[in-house]
Coordinates of C-alpha atoms in Angstrom, one line a residue:
X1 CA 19.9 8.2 50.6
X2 CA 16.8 7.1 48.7
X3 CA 16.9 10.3 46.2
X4 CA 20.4 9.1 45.4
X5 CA 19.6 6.1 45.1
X6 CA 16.6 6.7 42.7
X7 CA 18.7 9.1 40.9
X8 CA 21.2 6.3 40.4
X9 CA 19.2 3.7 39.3
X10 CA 17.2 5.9 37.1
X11 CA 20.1 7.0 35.2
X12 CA 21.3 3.1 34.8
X13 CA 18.0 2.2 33.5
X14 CA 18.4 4.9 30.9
X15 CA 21.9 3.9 29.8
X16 CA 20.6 0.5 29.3
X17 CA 18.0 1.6 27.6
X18 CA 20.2 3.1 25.3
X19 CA 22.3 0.4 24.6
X20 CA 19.4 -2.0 24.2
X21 CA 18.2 0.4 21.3
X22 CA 21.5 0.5 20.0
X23 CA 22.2 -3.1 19.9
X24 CA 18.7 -3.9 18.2
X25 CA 19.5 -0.9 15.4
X26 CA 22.9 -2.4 14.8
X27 CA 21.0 -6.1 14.1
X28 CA 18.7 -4.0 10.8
X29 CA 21.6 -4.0 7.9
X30 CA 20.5 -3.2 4.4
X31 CA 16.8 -3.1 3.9
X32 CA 16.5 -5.4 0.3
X33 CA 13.6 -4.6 -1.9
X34 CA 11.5 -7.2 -0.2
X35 CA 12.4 -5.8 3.1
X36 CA 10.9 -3.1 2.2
X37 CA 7.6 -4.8 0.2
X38 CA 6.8 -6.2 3.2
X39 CA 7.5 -3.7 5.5
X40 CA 5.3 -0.5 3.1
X41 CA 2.9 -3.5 2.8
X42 CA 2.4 -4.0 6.6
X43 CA 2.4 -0.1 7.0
X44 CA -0.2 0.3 4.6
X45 CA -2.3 -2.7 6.2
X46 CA -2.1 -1.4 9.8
X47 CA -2.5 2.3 8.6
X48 CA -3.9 2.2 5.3
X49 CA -7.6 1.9 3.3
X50 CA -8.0 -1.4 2.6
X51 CA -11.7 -1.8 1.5
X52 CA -13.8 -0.8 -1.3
X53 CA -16.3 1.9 -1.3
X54 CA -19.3 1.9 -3.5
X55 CA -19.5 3.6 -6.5
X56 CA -15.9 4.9 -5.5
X57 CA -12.8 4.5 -7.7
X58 CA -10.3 2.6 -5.3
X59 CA -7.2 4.6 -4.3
X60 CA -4.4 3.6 -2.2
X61 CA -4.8 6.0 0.9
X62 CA -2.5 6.1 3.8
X63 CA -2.9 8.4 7.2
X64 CA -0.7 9.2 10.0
X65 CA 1.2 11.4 12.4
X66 CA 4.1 10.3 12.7
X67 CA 7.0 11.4 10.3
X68 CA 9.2 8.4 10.5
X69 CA 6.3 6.1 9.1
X70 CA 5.4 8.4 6.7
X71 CA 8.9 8.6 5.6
X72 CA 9.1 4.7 5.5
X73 CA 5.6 4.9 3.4
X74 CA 7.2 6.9 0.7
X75 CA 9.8 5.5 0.1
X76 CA 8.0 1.8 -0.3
X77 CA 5.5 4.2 -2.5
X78 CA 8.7 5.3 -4.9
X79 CA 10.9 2.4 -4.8
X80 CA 8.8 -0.3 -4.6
X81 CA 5.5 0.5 -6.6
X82 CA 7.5 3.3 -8.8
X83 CA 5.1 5.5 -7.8
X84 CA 5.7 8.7 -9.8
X85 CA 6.1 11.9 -7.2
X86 CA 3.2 13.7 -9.7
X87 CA 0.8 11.0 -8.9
X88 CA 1.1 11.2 -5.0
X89 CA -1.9 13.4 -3.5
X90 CA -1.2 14.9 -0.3
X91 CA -3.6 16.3 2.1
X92 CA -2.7 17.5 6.0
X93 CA -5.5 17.8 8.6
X94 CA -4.7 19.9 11.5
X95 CA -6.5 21.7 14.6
X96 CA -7.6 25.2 13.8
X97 CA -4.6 26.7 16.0
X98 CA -1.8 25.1 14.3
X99 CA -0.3 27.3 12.3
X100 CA -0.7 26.1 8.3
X101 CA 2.5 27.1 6.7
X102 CA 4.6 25.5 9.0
X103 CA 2.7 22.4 9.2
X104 CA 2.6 22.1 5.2
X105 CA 6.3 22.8 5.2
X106 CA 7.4 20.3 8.1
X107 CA 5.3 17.6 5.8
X108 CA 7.2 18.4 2.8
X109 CA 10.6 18.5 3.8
X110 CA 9.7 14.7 5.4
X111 CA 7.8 13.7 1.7
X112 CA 10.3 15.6 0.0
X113 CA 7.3 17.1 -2.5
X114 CA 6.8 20.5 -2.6
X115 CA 4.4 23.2 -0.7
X116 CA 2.2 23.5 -3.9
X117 CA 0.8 19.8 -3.7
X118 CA -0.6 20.0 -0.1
X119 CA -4.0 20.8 -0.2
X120 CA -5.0 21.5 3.6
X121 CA -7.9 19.5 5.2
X122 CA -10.6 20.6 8.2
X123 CA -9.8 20.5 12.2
X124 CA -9.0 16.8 13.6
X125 CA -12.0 14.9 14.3
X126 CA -14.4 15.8 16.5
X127 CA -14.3 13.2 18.9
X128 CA -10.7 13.2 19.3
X129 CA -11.4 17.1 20.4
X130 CA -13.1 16.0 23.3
X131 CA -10.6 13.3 24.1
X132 CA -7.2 14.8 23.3
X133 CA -5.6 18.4 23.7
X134 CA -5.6 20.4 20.9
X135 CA -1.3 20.3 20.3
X136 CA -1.4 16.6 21.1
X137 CA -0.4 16.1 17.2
X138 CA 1.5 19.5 16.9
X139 CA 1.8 18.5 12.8
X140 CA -1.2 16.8 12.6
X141 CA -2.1 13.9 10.2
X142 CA -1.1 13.4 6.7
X143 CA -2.7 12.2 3.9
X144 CA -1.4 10.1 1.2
X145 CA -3.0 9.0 -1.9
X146 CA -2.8 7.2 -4.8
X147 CA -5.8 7.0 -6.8
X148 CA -4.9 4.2 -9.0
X149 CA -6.8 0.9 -9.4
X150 CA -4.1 -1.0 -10.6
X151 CA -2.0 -0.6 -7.8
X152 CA -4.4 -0.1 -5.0
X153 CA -5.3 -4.5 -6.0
X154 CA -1.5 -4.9 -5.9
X155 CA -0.8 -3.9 -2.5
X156 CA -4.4 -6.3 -1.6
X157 CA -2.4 -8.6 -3.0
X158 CA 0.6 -8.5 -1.4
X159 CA -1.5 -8.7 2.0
X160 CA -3.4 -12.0 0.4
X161 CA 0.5 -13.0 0.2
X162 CA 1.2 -12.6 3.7
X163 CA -1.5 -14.0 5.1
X164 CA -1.6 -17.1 2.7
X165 CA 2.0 -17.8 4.2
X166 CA 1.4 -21.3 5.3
X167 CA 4.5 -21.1 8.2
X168 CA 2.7 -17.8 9.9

């Protein structure tokens, strides 16, 4: 009786689980452009470079594994910094077991930028080896950059914005 039970109630928790998700997707209408601003702008801060090297030309840089984000990223690159598609750099780092090809074309069907502007970087870092199995990011990270000074201050700026917001 407690199997069935568990069985039960495990299969209720999922269906509300589903309609929870469902109901919170249904309150997201129409992103506006400054939907979108602030949401690429908070995606960059949380997973973006955001400070200055020496003697190195600023560049917008973004890294991550996941292919939603990046998806989101890309289109706040396009629509709302009219980033042209030429000027995105794209670099995927990957375990030495994944299989390349795949990886590059898995990452450009979710950038929607050809094969030909991957470049392909070295294993995952070392310390995540020791930490992590090596197919724990199957399509490893991604790379995105921007090397442009003008609009690597703009997004700074748009974070200055936020956090200046006197009602935060």
């Amino acid at each position: 009786a407690l199997l069935a039970f568990n069985k039960q109630r495990t299969k209720k928790i999922k269906e509300e689980n589903q309609q929870i998700q469902l109901g919170a997707t249904r309150k997201i209408s129409k992103l506006s452009k400054r939907d979108l601003l602030l949401i690429g702008t908070a995606l960059y801060w949380g997973e973006g470079t955001t400070k200055e090297k020496a003697g190195r030309y600023p560049s917008l840089a973004f890294t991550n594994s996941d292919p939603l984000m990046v998806l989101v990223f890309m289109h706040y690159l396009r629509r709302t910094l009219r980033v042209p598609d030429t000027r995105i750099k794209l670099r995927v780092n990957i375990h030495p077991n994944i299989n390349r090809g795949s990886t590059v074309r898995f990452w450009s069907k979710i950038v929607g930028l050809p094969v030909s502007q991957f470049r392909i970087g070295g294993a995952i870092s070392r310390a995540s080896k020791l930490k992590r199995p090596s197919n724990f990011l199957p399509y490893g990270t991604i790379d995105i950059r921007v090397n442009n000074r003008k609009i690597f201050y703009e997004v700074k700026g748009y974070i200055k914005g936020i956090v200046n917001q006197k009602n935060i």
